[in-house]
């Protein structure tokens, strides 16, 4: 599923669930959806989606570079998201995906 059809409600009930990033040349990486947050909407076309942000938490062993990834989740199936590493702490590496 392309990210263009996704809305906040697709993720709101999936906080705490695992999304798997698969790689053809290596092991999959599990990312946990840590946060789904609505963002302030300044102008939304009548048929447009309201903006929101997702924060995923991944393992601290390696940081995935900023780019598009195919993630798989039990309910959503395969979705393509642009992930940006935004931080690291004792829990692991945080990645953000913003939907405008």
Short mmCIF file of N, CA and C in Angstrom, two decimals:
data_model
loop_
_atom_site.label_atom_id
_atom_site.label_comp_id
_atom_site.label_asym_id
_atom_site.label_seq_id
_atom_site.Cartn_x
_atom_site.Cartn_y
_atom_site.Cartn_z
N UNK A 1 0.85 -1.18 0.00
CA UNK A 1 0.00 0.00 0.00
C UNK A 1 0.89 1.23 0.00
N UNK A 2 0.58 2.16 -0.88
CA UNK A 2 1.34 3.40 -0.93
C UNK A 2 0.96 4.28 0.25
N UNK A 3 1.89 5.09 0.72
CA UNK A 3 1.66 5.95 1.87
C UNK A 3 0.61 7.02 1.61
N UNK A 4 0.31 7.32 0.34
CA UNK A 4 -0.62 8.39 0.03
C UNK A 4 -2.02 8.11 0.54
N UNK A 5 -2.44 6.86 0.67
CA UNK A 5 -3.79 6.54 1.11
C UNK A 5 -3.91 6.33 2.61
N UNK A 6 -2.83 6.43 3.34
CA UNK A 6 -2.85 6.17 4.77
C UNK A 6 -3.28 7.41 5.55
N UNK A 7 -4.00 7.18 6.65
CA UNK A 7 -4.46 8.26 7.52
C UNK A 7 -4.12 7.92 8.97
N UNK A 8 -4.23 8.91 9.84
CA UNK A 8 -3.89 8.74 11.25
C UNK A 8 -4.61 7.54 11.87
N UNK A 9 -5.86 7.36 11.54
CA UNK A 9 -6.66 6.28 12.11
C UNK A 9 -6.10 4.89 11.77
N UNK A 10 -5.35 4.79 10.67
CA UNK A 10 -4.72 3.50 10.32
C UNK A 10 -3.67 3.10 11.34
N UNK A 11 -3.11 4.06 12.07
CA UNK A 11 -2.00 3.80 12.99
C UNK A 11 -2.34 4.01 14.46
N UNK A 12 -3.37 4.77 14.76
CA UNK A 12 -3.68 5.16 16.15
C UNK A 12 -3.80 3.96 17.08
N UNK A 13 -4.37 2.88 16.61
CA UNK A 13 -4.56 1.69 17.46
C UNK A 13 -3.40 0.69 17.35
N UNK A 14 -2.33 1.09 16.68
CA UNK A 14 -1.20 0.17 16.49
C UNK A 14 0.05 0.58 17.26
N UNK A 15 -0.08 1.58 18.13
CA UNK A 15 1.05 1.96 18.98
C UNK A 15 1.41 0.77 19.86
N UNK A 16 2.71 0.45 19.89
CA UNK A 16 3.20 -0.71 20.63
C UNK A 16 3.34 -1.95 19.77
N UNK A 17 2.83 -1.91 18.54
CA UNK A 17 2.93 -3.07 17.65
C UNK A 17 4.20 -3.01 16.79
N UNK A 18 4.60 -4.17 16.31
CA UNK A 18 5.83 -4.30 15.53
C UNK A 18 5.56 -4.21 14.03
N UNK A 19 6.39 -3.45 13.36
CA UNK A 19 6.42 -3.34 11.90
C UNK A 19 7.78 -3.88 11.47
N UNK A 20 7.81 -4.75 10.49
CA UNK A 20 9.05 -5.39 10.07
C UNK A 20 9.55 -4.79 8.76
N UNK A 21 10.82 -4.39 8.76
CA UNK A 21 11.48 -3.90 7.55
C UNK A 21 12.29 -5.06 7.00
N UNK A 22 11.95 -5.50 5.79
CA UNK A 22 12.66 -6.62 5.17
C UNK A 22 13.75 -6.13 4.23
N UNK A 23 14.80 -6.92 4.12
CA UNK A 23 15.91 -6.61 3.22
C UNK A 23 16.24 -7.85 2.40
N UNK A 24 16.50 -7.66 1.11
CA UNK A 24 16.84 -8.79 0.24
C UNK A 24 18.21 -9.36 0.58
N UNK A 25 19.11 -8.51 1.10
CA UNK A 25 20.48 -8.94 1.34
C UNK A 25 20.85 -9.04 2.81
N UNK A 26 19.85 -9.16 3.68
CA UNK A 26 20.17 -9.25 5.10
C UNK A 26 18.94 -9.55 5.94
N UNK A 27 19.15 -9.65 7.24
CA UNK A 27 18.02 -9.98 8.12
C UNK A 27 17.04 -8.81 8.24
N UNK A 28 15.79 -9.14 8.54
CA UNK A 28 14.76 -8.12 8.74
C UNK A 28 15.04 -7.36 10.03
N UNK A 29 14.51 -6.15 10.11
CA UNK A 29 14.65 -5.31 11.29
C UNK A 29 13.26 -5.02 11.82
N UNK A 30 13.06 -5.23 13.12
CA UNK A 30 11.77 -4.96 13.76
C UNK A 30 11.76 -3.55 14.31
N UNK A 31 10.74 -2.78 13.92
CA UNK A 31 10.52 -1.44 14.44
C UNK A 31 9.19 -1.43 15.19
N UNK A 32 9.19 -0.89 16.38
CA UNK A 32 7.96 -0.80 17.17
C UNK A 32 7.38 0.60 17.01
N UNK A 33 6.10 0.69 16.71
CA UNK A 33 5.46 2.00 16.63
C UNK A 33 5.32 2.54 18.05
N UNK A 34 6.10 3.57 18.35
CA UNK A 34 6.14 4.13 19.70
C UNK A 34 5.15 5.27 19.89
N UNK A 35 4.80 5.95 18.79
CA UNK A 35 3.93 7.13 18.91
C UNK A 35 3.24 7.42 17.59
N UNK A 36 1.97 7.77 17.66
CA UNK A 36 1.21 8.28 16.52
C UNK A 36 0.56 9.57 17.00
N UNK A 37 0.88 10.68 16.34
CA UNK A 37 0.44 11.99 16.83
C UNK A 37 -0.14 12.82 15.69
N UNK A 38 -1.30 13.40 15.95
CA UNK A 38 -1.87 14.35 15.00
C UNK A 38 -1.05 15.63 15.03
N UNK A 39 -0.88 16.25 13.86
CA UNK A 39 -0.16 17.52 13.77
C UNK A 39 -1.16 18.63 13.46
N UNK A 40 -0.78 19.84 13.79
CA UNK A 40 -1.65 20.99 13.53
C UNK A 40 -1.84 21.15 12.02
N UNK A 41 -3.08 21.31 11.62
CA UNK A 41 -3.41 21.49 10.21
C UNK A 41 -3.66 22.97 9.93
N UNK A 42 -2.83 23.54 9.08
CA UNK A 42 -2.98 24.96 8.73
C UNK A 42 -3.90 25.14 7.53
N UNK A 43 -3.79 24.25 6.57
CA UNK A 43 -4.67 24.28 5.40
C UNK A 43 -4.76 22.86 4.85
N UNK A 44 -5.96 22.36 4.81
CA UNK A 44 -6.20 21.02 4.28
C UNK A 44 -7.27 21.12 3.21
N UNK A 45 -6.97 20.66 2.00
CA UNK A 45 -7.99 20.67 0.96
C UNK A 45 -9.19 19.83 1.40
N UNK A 46 -10.36 20.09 0.86
CA UNK A 46 -11.56 19.37 1.29
C UNK A 46 -11.42 17.85 1.24
N UNK A 47 -10.69 17.34 0.28
CA UNK A 47 -10.52 15.89 0.18
C UNK A 47 -9.14 15.43 0.65
N UNK A 48 -8.41 16.31 1.36
CA UNK A 48 -7.07 15.99 1.82
C UNK A 48 -7.06 15.32 3.18
N UNK A 49 -5.92 14.74 3.52
CA UNK A 49 -5.80 14.08 4.83
C UNK A 49 -5.22 15.07 5.83
N UNK A 50 -5.59 14.89 7.08
CA UNK A 50 -5.04 15.70 8.15
C UNK A 50 -3.62 15.22 8.44
N UNK A 51 -2.70 16.15 8.73
CA UNK A 51 -1.30 15.75 8.94
C UNK A 51 -1.10 15.00 10.25
N UNK A 52 -0.14 14.08 10.22
CA UNK A 52 0.21 13.32 11.42
C UNK A 52 1.65 12.84 11.33
N UNK A 53 2.16 12.40 12.47
CA UNK A 53 3.53 11.94 12.58
C UNK A 53 3.56 10.59 13.28
N UNK A 54 4.48 9.75 12.84
CA UNK A 54 4.71 8.45 13.47
C UNK A 54 6.14 8.40 13.97
N UNK A 55 6.34 7.85 15.15
CA UNK A 55 7.68 7.60 15.69
C UNK A 55 7.81 6.10 15.91
N UNK A 56 8.84 5.52 15.30
CA UNK A 56 9.15 4.10 15.46
C UNK A 56 10.42 3.97 16.28
N UNK A 57 10.53 2.88 17.02
CA UNK A 57 11.72 2.60 17.81
C UNK A 57 12.35 1.32 17.27
N UNK A 58 13.66 1.41 16.93
CA UNK A 58 14.38 0.27 16.39
C UNK A 58 15.57 -0.08 17.26
N UNK A 59 16.21 -1.20 16.95
CA UNK A 59 17.37 -1.63 17.74
C UNK A 59 18.53 -0.64 17.62
N UNK A 60 19.36 -0.60 18.65
CA UNK A 60 20.45 0.37 18.67
C UNK A 60 21.71 -0.12 17.97
N UNK A 61 21.73 -1.37 17.54
CA UNK A 61 22.94 -1.93 16.91
C UNK A 61 23.36 -1.20 15.65
N UNK A 62 22.38 -0.77 14.86
CA UNK A 62 22.70 -0.07 13.61
C UNK A 62 21.57 0.91 13.31
N UNK A 63 21.91 2.01 12.67
CA UNK A 63 20.91 3.01 12.30
C UNK A 63 20.59 2.88 10.82
N UNK A 64 19.31 2.75 10.51
CA UNK A 64 18.89 2.72 9.11
C UNK A 64 19.02 4.12 8.53
N UNK A 65 19.55 4.26 7.32
CA UNK A 65 19.66 5.59 6.72
C UNK A 65 18.28 6.14 6.32
N UNK A 66 18.20 7.44 6.18
CA UNK A 66 16.98 8.11 5.75
C UNK A 66 16.65 7.68 4.32
N UNK A 67 15.46 7.09 4.14
CA UNK A 67 15.01 6.71 2.80
C UNK A 67 13.65 6.03 2.87
N UNK A 68 13.13 5.62 1.72
CA UNK A 68 11.89 4.85 1.65
C UNK A 68 12.15 3.40 2.05
N UNK A 69 11.22 2.83 2.82
CA UNK A 69 11.31 1.43 3.23
C UNK A 69 9.94 0.77 3.07
N UNK A 70 9.97 -0.52 2.78
CA UNK A 70 8.76 -1.33 2.81
C UNK A 70 8.67 -1.94 4.19
N UNK A 71 7.58 -1.65 4.89
CA UNK A 71 7.34 -2.21 6.20
C UNK A 71 6.14 -3.14 6.11
N UNK A 72 6.15 -4.18 6.93
CA UNK A 72 5.03 -5.11 6.97
C UNK A 72 4.48 -5.17 8.38
N UNK A 73 3.16 -5.15 8.46
CA UNK A 73 2.46 -5.22 9.74
C UNK A 73 1.25 -6.13 9.54
N UNK A 74 0.88 -6.86 10.57
CA UNK A 74 -0.18 -7.87 10.44
C UNK A 74 -1.48 -7.33 9.84
N UNK A 75 -1.96 -6.20 10.30
CA UNK A 75 -3.24 -5.67 9.85
C UNK A 75 -3.12 -4.86 8.56
N UNK A 76 -2.09 -4.03 8.47
CA UNK A 76 -1.93 -3.15 7.31
C UNK A 76 -1.30 -3.85 6.11
N UNK A 77 -0.64 -4.96 6.34
CA UNK A 77 0.08 -5.62 5.26
C UNK A 77 1.37 -4.86 4.95
N UNK A 78 1.74 -4.80 3.67
CA UNK A 78 2.95 -4.07 3.27
C UNK A 78 2.62 -2.62 2.98
N UNK A 79 3.40 -1.72 3.59
CA UNK A 79 3.24 -0.29 3.34
C UNK A 79 4.62 0.30 3.08
N UNK A 80 4.67 1.34 2.28
CA UNK A 80 5.93 2.01 1.98
C UNK A 80 5.94 3.35 2.71
N UNK A 81 6.97 3.55 3.56
CA UNK A 81 7.10 4.78 4.33
C UNK A 81 8.50 5.36 4.18
N UNK A 82 8.58 6.68 4.23
CA UNK A 82 9.86 7.38 4.26
C UNK A 82 10.22 7.55 5.73
N UNK A 83 11.32 6.95 6.15
CA UNK A 83 11.75 7.00 7.55
C UNK A 83 13.01 7.85 7.68
N UNK A 84 13.04 8.66 8.74
CA UNK A 84 14.18 9.52 9.04
C UNK A 84 14.64 9.21 10.47
N UNK A 85 15.92 8.85 10.66
CA UNK A 85 16.39 8.67 12.04
C UNK A 85 16.42 10.04 12.74
N UNK A 86 15.80 10.12 13.91
CA UNK A 86 15.69 11.41 14.59
C UNK A 86 16.29 11.41 16.00
N UNK A 87 16.74 10.27 16.47
CA UNK A 87 17.31 10.25 17.81
C UNK A 87 17.74 8.86 18.23
N UNK A 88 18.47 8.83 19.33
CA UNK A 88 18.93 7.58 19.90
C UNK A 88 18.98 7.76 21.41
N UNK A 89 18.50 6.75 22.13
CA UNK A 89 18.61 6.75 23.58
C UNK A 89 18.83 5.32 24.05
N UNK A 90 18.67 5.07 25.33
CA UNK A 90 18.92 3.75 25.89
C UNK A 90 17.98 2.69 25.32
N UNK A 91 16.81 3.10 24.82
CA UNK A 91 15.85 2.14 24.25
C UNK A 91 16.20 1.74 22.82
N UNK A 92 16.92 2.58 22.08
CA UNK A 92 17.27 2.30 20.70
C UNK A 92 17.25 3.55 19.84
N UNK A 93 17.02 3.37 18.54
CA UNK A 93 17.02 4.48 17.58
C UNK A 93 15.58 4.82 17.22
N UNK A 94 15.26 6.12 17.23
CA UNK A 94 13.92 6.57 16.86
C UNK A 94 13.93 7.00 15.39
N UNK A 95 12.86 6.64 14.69
CA UNK A 95 12.64 7.01 13.30
C UNK A 95 11.30 7.70 13.19
N UNK A 96 11.25 8.74 12.36
CA UNK A 96 10.01 9.47 12.17
C UNK A 96 9.53 9.39 10.73
N UNK A 97 8.23 9.32 10.57
CA UNK A 97 7.59 9.42 9.27
C UNK A 97 6.47 10.45 9.41
N UNK A 98 6.51 11.50 8.57
CA UNK A 98 5.54 12.59 8.66
C UNK A 98 4.64 12.55 7.44
N UNK A 99 3.34 12.72 7.67
CA UNK A 99 2.34 12.73 6.62
C UNK A 99 1.71 14.11 6.59
N UNK A 100 1.88 14.84 5.46
CA UNK A 100 1.32 16.19 5.32
C UNK A 100 0.08 16.13 4.45
#
